[in-house]
mmCIF file of C-alpha atoms in Angstrom:
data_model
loop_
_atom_site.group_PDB
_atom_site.id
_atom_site.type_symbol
_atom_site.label_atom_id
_atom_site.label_comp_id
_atom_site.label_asym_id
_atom_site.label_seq_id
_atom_site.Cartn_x
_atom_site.Cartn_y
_atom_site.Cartn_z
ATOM 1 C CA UNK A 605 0.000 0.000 0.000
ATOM 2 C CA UNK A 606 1.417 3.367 -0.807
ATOM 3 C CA UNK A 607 0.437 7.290 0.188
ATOM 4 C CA UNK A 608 -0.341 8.903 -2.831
ATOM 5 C CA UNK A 609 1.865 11.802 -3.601
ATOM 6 C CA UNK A 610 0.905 15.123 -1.957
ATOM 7 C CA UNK A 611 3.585 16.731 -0.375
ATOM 8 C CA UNK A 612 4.943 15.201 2.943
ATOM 9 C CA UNK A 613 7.131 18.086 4.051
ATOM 10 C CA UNK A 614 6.213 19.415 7.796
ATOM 11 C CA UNK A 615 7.400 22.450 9.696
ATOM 12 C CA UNK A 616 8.896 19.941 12.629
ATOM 13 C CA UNK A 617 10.441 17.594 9.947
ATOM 14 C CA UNK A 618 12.574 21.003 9.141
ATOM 15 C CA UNK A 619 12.819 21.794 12.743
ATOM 16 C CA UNK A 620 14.341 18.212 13.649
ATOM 17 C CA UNK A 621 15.207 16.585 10.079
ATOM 18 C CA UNK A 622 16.339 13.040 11.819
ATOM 19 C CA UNK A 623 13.723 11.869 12.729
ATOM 20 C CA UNK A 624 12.137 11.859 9.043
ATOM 21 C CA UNK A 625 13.078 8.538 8.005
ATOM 22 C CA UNK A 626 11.052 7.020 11.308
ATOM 23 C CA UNK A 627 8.293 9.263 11.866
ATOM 24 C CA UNK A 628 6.559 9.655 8.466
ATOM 25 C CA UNK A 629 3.922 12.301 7.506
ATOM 26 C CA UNK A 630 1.042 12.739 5.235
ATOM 27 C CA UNK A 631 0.042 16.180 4.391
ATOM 28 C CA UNK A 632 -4.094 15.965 4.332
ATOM 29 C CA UNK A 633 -4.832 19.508 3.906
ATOM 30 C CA UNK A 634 -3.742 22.917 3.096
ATOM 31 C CA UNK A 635 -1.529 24.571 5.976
ATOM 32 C CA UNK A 636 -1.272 26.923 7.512
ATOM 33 C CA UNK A 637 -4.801 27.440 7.965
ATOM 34 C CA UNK A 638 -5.692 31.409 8.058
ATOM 35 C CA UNK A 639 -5.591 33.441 10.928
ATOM 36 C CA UNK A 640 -7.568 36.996 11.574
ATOM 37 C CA UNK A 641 -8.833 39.744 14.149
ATOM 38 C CA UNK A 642 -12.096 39.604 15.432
ATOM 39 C CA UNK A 643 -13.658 42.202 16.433
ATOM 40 C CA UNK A 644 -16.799 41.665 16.767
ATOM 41 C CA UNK A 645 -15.720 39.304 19.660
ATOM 42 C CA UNK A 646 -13.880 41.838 20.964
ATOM 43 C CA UNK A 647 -16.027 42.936 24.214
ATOM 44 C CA UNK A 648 -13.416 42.354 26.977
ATOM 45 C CA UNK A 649 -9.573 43.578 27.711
ATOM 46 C CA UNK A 650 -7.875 41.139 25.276
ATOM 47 C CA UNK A 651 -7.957 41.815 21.576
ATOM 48 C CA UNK A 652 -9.375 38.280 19.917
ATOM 49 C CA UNK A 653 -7.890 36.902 16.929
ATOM 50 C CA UNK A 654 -8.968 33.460 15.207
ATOM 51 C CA UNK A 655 -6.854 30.465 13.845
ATOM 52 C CA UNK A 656 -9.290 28.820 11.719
ATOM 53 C CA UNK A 657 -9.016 25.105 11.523
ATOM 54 C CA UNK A 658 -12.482 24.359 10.207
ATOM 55 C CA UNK A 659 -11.131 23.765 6.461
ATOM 56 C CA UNK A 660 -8.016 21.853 7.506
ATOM 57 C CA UNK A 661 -8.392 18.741 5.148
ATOM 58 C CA UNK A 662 -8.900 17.496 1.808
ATOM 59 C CA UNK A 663 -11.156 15.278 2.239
ATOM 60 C CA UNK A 664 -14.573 14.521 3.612
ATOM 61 C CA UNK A 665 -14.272 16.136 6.796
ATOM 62 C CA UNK A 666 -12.573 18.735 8.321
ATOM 63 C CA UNK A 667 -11.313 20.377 11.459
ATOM 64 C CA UNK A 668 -8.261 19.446 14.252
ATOM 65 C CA UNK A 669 -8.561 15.364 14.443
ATOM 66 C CA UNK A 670 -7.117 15.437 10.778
ATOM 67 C CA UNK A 671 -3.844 17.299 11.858
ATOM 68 C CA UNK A 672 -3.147 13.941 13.995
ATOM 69 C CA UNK A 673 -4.004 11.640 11.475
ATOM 70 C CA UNK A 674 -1.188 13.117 8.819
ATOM 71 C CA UNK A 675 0.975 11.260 11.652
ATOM 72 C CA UNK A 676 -0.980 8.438 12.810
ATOM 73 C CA UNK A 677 -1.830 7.207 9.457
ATOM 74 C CA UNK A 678 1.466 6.933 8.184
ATOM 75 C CA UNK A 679 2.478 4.917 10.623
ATOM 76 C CA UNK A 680 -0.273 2.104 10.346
ATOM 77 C CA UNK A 681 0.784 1.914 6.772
ATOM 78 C CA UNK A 682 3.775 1.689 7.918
ATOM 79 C CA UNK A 683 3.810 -0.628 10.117
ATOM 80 C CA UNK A 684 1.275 -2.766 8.086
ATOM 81 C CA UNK A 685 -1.711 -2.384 9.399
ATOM 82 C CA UNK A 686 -4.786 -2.948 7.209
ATOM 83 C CA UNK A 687 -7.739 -2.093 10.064
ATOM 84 C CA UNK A 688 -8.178 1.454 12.288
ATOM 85 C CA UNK A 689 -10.142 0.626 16.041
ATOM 86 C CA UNK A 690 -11.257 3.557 17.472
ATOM 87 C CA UNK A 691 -13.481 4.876 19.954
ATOM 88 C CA UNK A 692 -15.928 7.548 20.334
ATOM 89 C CA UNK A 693 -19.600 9.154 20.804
ATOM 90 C CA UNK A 694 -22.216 8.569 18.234
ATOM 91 C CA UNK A 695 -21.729 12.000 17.283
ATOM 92 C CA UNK A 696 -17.879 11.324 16.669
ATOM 93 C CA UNK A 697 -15.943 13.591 14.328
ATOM 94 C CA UNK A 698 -12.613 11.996 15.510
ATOM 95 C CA UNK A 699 -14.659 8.574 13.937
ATOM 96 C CA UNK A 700 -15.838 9.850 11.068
ATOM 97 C CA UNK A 701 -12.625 11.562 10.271
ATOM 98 C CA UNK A 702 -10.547 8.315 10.907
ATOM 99 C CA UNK A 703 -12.589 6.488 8.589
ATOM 100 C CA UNK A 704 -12.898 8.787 5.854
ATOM 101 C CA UNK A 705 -9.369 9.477 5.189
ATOM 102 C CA UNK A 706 -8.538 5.892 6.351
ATOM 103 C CA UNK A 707 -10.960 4.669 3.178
ATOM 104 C CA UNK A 708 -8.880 7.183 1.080
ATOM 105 C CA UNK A 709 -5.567 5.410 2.048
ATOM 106 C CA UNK A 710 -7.221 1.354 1.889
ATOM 107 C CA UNK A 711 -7.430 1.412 5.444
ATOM 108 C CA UNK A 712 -10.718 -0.214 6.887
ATOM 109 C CA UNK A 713 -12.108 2.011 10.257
ATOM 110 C CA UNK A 714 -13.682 -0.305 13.321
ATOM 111 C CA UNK A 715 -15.592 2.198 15.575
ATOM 112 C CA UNK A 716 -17.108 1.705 19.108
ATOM 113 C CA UNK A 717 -19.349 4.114 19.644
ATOM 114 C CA UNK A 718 -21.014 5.205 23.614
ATOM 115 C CA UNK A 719 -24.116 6.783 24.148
ATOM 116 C CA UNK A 720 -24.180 10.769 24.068
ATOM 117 C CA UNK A 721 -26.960 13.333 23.668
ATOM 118 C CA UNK A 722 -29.027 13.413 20.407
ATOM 119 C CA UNK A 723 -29.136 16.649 18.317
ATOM 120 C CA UNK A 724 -29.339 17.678 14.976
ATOM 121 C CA UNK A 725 -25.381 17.589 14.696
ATOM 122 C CA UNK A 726 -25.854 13.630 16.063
ATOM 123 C CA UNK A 727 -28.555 12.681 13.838
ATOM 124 C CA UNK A 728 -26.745 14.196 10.884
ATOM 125 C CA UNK A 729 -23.222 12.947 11.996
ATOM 126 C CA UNK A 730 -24.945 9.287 12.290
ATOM 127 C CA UNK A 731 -26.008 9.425 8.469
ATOM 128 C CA UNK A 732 -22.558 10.082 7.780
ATOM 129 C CA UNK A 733 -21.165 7.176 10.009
ATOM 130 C CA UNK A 734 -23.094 4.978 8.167
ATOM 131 C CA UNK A 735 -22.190 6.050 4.655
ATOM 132 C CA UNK A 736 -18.076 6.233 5.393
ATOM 133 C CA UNK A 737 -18.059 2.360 5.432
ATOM 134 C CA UNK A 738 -16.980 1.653 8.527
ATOM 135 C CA UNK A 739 -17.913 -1.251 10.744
ATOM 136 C CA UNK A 740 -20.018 0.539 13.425
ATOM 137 C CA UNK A 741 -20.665 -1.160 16.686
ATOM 138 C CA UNK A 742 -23.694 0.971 19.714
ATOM 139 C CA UNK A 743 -21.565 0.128 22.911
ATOM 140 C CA UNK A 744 -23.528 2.480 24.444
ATOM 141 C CA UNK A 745 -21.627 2.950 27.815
ATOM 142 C CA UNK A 746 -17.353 3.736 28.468
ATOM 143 C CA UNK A 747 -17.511 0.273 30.973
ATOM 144 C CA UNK A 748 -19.017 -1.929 27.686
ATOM 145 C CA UNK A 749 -16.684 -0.221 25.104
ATOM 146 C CA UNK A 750 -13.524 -1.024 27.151
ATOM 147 C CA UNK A 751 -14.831 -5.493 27.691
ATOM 148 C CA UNK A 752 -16.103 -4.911 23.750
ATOM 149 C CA UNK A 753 -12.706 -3.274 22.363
ATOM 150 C CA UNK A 754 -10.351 -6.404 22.823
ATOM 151 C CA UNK A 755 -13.374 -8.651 21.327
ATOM 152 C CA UNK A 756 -12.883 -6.293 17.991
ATOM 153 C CA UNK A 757 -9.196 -6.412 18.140
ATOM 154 C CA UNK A 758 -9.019 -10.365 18.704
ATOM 155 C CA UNK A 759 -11.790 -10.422 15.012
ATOM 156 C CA UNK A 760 -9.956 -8.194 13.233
ATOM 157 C CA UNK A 761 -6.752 -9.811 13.937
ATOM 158 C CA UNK A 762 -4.680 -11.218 11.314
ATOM 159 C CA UNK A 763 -1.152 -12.670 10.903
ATOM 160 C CA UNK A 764 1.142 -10.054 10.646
ATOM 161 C CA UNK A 765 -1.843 -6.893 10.478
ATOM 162 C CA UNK A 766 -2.882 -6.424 14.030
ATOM 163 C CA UNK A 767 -5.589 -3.819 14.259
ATOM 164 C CA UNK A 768 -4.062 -0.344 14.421
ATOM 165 C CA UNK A 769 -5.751 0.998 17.920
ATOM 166 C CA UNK A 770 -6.184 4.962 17.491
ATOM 167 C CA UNK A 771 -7.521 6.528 20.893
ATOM 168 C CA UNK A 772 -9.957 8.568 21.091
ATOM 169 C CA UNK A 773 -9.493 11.970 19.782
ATOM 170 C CA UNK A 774 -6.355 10.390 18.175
ATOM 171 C CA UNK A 775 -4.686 11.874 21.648
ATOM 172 C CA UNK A 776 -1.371 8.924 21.971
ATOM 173 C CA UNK A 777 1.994 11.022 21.372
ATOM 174 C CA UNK A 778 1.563 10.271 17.821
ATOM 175 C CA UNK A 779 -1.553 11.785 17.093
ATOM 176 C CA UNK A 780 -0.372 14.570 19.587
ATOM 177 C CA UNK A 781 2.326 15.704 16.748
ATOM 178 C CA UNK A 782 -0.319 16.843 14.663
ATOM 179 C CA UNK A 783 -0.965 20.032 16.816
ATOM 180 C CA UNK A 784 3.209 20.260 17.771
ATOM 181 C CA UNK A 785 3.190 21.208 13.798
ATOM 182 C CA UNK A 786 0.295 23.700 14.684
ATOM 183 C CA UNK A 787 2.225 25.384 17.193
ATOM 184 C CA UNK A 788 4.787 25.631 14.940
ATOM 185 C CA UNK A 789 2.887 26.730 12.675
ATOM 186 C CA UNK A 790 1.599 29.659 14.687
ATOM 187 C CA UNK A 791 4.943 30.944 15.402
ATOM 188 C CA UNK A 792 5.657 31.140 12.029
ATOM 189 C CA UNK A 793 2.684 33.411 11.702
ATOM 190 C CA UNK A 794 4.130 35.427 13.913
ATOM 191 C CA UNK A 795 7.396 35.665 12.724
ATOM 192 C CA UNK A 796 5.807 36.814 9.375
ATOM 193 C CA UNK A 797 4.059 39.729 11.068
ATOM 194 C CA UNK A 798 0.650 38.438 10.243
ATOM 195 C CA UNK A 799 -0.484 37.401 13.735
ATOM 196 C CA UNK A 800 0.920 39.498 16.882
ATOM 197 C CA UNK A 801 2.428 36.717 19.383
ATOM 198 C CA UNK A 802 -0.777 35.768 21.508
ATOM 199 C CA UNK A 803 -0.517 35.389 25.641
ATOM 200 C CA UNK A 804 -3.189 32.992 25.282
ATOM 201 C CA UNK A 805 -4.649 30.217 22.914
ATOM 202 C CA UNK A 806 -7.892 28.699 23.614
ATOM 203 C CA UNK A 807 -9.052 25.119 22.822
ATOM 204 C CA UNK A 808 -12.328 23.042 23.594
ATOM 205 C CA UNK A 809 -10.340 19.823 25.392
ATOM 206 C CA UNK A 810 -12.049 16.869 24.745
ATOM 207 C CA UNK A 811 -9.272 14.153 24.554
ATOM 208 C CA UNK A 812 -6.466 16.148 24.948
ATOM 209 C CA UNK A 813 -4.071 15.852 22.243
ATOM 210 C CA UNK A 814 -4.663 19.273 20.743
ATOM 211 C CA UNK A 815 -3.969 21.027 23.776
ATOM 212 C CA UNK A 816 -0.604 18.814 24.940
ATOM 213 C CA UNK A 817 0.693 19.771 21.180
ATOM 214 C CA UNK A 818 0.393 22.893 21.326
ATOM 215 C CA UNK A 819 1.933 23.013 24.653
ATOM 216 C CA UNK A 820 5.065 21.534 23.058
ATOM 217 C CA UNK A 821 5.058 23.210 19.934
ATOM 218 C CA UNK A 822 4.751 26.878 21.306
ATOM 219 C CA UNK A 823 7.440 26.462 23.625
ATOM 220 C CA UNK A 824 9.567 24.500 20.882
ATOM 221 C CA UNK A 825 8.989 27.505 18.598
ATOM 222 C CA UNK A 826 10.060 29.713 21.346
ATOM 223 C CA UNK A 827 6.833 31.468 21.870
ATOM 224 C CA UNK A 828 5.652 32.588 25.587
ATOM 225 C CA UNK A 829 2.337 31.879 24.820
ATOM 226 C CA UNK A 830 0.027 29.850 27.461
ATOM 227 C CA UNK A 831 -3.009 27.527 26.166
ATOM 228 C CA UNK A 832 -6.189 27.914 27.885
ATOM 229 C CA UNK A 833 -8.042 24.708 27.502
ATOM 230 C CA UNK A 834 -11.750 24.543 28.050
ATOM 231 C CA UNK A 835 -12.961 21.159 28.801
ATOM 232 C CA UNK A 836 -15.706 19.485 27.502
ATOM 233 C CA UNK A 837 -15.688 15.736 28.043
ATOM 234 C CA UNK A 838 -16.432 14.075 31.528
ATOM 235 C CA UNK A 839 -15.148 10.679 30.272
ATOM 236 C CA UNK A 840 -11.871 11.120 29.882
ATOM 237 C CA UNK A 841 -8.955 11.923 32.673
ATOM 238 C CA UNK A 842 -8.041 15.632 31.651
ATOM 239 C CA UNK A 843 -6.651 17.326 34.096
ATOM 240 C CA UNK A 844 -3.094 19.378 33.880
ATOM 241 C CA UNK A 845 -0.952 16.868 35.041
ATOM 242 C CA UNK A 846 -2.742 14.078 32.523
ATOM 243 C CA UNK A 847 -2.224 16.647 29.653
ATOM 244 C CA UNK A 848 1.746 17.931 30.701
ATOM 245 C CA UNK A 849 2.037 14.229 30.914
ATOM 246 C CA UNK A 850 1.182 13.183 27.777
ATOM 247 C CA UNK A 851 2.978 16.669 26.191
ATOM 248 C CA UNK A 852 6.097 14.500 27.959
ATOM 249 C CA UNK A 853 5.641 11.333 26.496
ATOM 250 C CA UNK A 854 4.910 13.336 23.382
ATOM 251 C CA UNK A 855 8.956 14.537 23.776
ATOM 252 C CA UNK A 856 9.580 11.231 24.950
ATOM 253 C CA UNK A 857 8.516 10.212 21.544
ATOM 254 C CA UNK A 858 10.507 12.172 19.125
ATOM 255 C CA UNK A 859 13.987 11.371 21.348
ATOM 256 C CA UNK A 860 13.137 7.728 20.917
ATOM 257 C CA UNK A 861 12.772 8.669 16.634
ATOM 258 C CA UNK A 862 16.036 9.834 16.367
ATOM 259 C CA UNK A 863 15.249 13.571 17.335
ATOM 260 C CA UNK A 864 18.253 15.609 19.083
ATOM 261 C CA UNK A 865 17.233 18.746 20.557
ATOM 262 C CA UNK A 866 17.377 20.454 23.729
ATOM 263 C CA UNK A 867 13.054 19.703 24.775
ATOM 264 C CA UNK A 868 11.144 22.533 25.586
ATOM 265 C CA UNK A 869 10.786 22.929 29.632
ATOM 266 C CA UNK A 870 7.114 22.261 29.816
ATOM 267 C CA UNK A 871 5.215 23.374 33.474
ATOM 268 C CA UNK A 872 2.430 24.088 35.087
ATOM 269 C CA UNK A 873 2.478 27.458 34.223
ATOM 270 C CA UNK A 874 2.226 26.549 30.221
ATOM 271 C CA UNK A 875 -1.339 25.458 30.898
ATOM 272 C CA UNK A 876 -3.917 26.369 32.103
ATOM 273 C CA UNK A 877 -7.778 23.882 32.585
ATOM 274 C CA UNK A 878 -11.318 25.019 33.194
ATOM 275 C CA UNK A 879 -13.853 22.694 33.784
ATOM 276 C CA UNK A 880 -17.007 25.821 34.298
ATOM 277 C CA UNK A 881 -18.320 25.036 30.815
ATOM 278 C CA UNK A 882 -18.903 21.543 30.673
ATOM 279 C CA UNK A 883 -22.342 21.794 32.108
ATOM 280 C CA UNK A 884 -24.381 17.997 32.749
ATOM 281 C CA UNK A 885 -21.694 16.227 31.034
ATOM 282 C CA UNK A 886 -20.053 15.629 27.646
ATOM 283 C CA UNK A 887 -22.584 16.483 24.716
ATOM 284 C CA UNK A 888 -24.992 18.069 26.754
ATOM 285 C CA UNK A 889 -25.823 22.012 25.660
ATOM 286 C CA UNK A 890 -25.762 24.642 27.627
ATOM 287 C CA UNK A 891 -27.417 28.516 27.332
ATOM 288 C CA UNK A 892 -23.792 30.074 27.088
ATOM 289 C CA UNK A 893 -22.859 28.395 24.678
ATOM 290 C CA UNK A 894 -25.667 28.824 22.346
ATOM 291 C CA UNK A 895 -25.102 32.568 23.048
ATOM 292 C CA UNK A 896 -21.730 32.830 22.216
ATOM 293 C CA UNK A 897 -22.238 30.768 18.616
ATOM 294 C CA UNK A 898 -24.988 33.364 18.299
ATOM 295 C CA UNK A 899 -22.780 35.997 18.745
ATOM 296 C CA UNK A 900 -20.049 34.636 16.772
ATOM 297 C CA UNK A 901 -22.232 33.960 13.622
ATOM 298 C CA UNK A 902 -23.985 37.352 13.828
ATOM 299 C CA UNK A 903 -20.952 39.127 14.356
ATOM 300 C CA UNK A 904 -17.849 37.022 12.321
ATOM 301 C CA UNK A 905 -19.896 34.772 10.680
ATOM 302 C CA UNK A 906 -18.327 31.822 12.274
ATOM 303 C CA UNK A 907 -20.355 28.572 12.801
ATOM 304 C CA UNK A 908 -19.474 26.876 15.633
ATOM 305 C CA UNK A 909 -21.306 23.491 17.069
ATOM 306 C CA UNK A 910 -22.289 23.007 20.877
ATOM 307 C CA UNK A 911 -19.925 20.206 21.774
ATOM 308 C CA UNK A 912 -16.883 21.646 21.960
ATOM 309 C CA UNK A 913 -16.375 24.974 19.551
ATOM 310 C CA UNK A 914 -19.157 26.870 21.161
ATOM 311 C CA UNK A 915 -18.267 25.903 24.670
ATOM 312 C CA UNK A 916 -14.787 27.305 24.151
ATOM 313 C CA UNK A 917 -15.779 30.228 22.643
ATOM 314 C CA UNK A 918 -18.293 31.008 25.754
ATOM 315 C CA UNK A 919 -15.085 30.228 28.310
ATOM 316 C CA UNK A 920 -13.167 33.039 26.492
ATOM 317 C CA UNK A 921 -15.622 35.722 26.329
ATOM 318 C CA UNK A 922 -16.497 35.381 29.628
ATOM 319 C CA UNK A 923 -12.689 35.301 30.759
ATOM 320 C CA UNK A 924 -11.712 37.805 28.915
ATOM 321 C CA UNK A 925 -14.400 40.348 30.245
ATOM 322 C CA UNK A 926 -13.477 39.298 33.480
ATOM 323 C CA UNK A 927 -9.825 40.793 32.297
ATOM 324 C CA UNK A 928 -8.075 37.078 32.726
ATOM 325 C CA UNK A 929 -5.962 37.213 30.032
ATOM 326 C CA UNK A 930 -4.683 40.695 30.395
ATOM 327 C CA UNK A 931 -3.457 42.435 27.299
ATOM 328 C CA UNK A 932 -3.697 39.817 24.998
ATOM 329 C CA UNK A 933 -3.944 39.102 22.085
ATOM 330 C CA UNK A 934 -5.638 35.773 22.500
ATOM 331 C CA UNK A 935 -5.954 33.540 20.064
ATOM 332 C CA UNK A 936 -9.502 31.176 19.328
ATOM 333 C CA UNK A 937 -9.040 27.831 18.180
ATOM 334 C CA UNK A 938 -11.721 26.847 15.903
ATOM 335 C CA UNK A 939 -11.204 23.021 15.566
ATOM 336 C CA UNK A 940 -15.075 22.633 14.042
ATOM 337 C CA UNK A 941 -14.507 21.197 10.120
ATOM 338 C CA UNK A 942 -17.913 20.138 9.250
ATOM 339 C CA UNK A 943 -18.319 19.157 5.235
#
């Protein structure tokens, strides 16, 4: 099986050429994604700018889970795999994502999927679950998913082409590369004088991968710029010292490719959690947050959905009116890539 040929070049394969040979990439989209003021979501101290992620990706979705597939990916072909097993909600972009660009590449996408609040965004996302042709399996619950996932790994087994297990949110060190490259990326807006270095970037957290890489890629870059992380998703351990951890085993990762470099030195002070916006649990809407994509649509014409864009969005505004991120700039991550 072979990657077709887009370009593979990557702003941390320049930063730390050795390790290209043993940590392949696949470019799925157009970088670097645009960046912009907005003010019309300016009502607090900071000045707001926006790093728009929503039309990261080629292919039939969009958004931040395809950043860590351009890394995971490449190494199930790699490695021979011929079968993704993943996890998620019903509502799943990380799923859908995973098995649309897996399809692209011959890769077949296993998906266990738990039970999350219904919506428009679920209904429509289940219509396109069914029609990415993957092999779809209503755990319902996290306890059933975890006894059902080594059942799906043990029938999908074959000699030579284990299953290739993806986490959810694509959130293993691997997948967790995908937004080191975004950090980079960042700091080379800045350096280009199109985005003023930010204090602050905020992200929806719902696995965690987004916000560990762009702990480590910031501070690789240089930059002094904290992440904010607004999390959404009572399933999941995230918490700072889960997330610093995995930005460590994320370092960990590129020493044991071949990378030399003096690593960033990652702390507490790099990061920074709230849980205030998660309201009854993962999925589950809440009036702020349907405000704030309000606002953002009327006044930047930004479509955000209530899982985990809107959320974030409602966590900034309400910080930064509150003057917690001081001068600013800060910068909004939207990671929502519907197609």
């Amino acid at each position: 099986m072979k990657l077709d040929n887009r370009p593979t070049s990557s702003l941390l394969h320049a930063r730390l050429p050795e390790v290209g040979d043993n940590l392949p990439f696949h470019r799925l989209g157009a970088a670097p994604t645009p960046v912009r003021p907005l003010p019309g979501l300016t009502t607090g101290v900071a000045p707001v700018w926006l790093k728009d992620e929503s039309d990261y990706g080629d292919g039939g979705w969009g958004g931040n889970k395809v950043r860590k597939l351009e890394w995971l990916l490449p190494e199930a072909i790699r490695t021979g795999r011929r079968t993704l097993l993943t996890v998620g909600g019903i509502g799943t972009n990380w799923g859908l994502a995973a098995a649309l660009y897996g399809r692209d590449l011959g890769l077949h996408t296993v998906l266990a999927l738990i039970d999350q609040p219904v919506d428009e965004h679920v209904r429509a996302q289940l219509v396109r679950l069914a029609a990415s042709g993957a092999e779809i399996h209503r755990t319902h619950t996290k306890s059933r998913t975890v006894l059902t996932a080594p059942l799906l790994y043990a029938k999908h087994w074959r000699p030579g082409a284990a299953p290739y297990y993806l986490p959810a949110g694509g959130s293993a060190p691997l997948g967790v590369l995908g937004y080191v490259e975004a950090g980079l990326e960042i700091a080379a807006q800045v350096r280009a004088g199109i985005l003023p270095e930010p204090s602050h970037v905020v992200t929806a957290i719902g696995s965690g991968g987004t916000a560990a890489g762009l702990v480590v890629g910031l501070r690789l870059a240089g930059l002094r710029t904290r992440v904010f992380g607004v999390v959404v998703n009572d399933t999941l351990r995230l918490d700072a010292p889960a997330l610093l951890g995995l930005a460590d085993r994320t370092i960990a990762l590129l020493r044991e490719r071949g990378a030399r470099f003096d690593a960033p030195a990652i702390s507490a002070d790099d990061l920074e959690l709230t849980k205030d916006w998660l309201g009854p649990g993962y999925g589950h809407p809440i009036p702020a947050a349907a405000e704030a994509a309000a606002i953002a649509h009327d006044n930047e014409g930004l479509d955000l959905e209530p899982v985990y864009t809107a959320k974030a969005l409602a966590a900034l505004l309400a910080r930064n009116a509150d003057g917690g991120f001081g001068a600013g700039p800060v910068l909004f991550l939207n990671t929502n890539g519907p197609r």
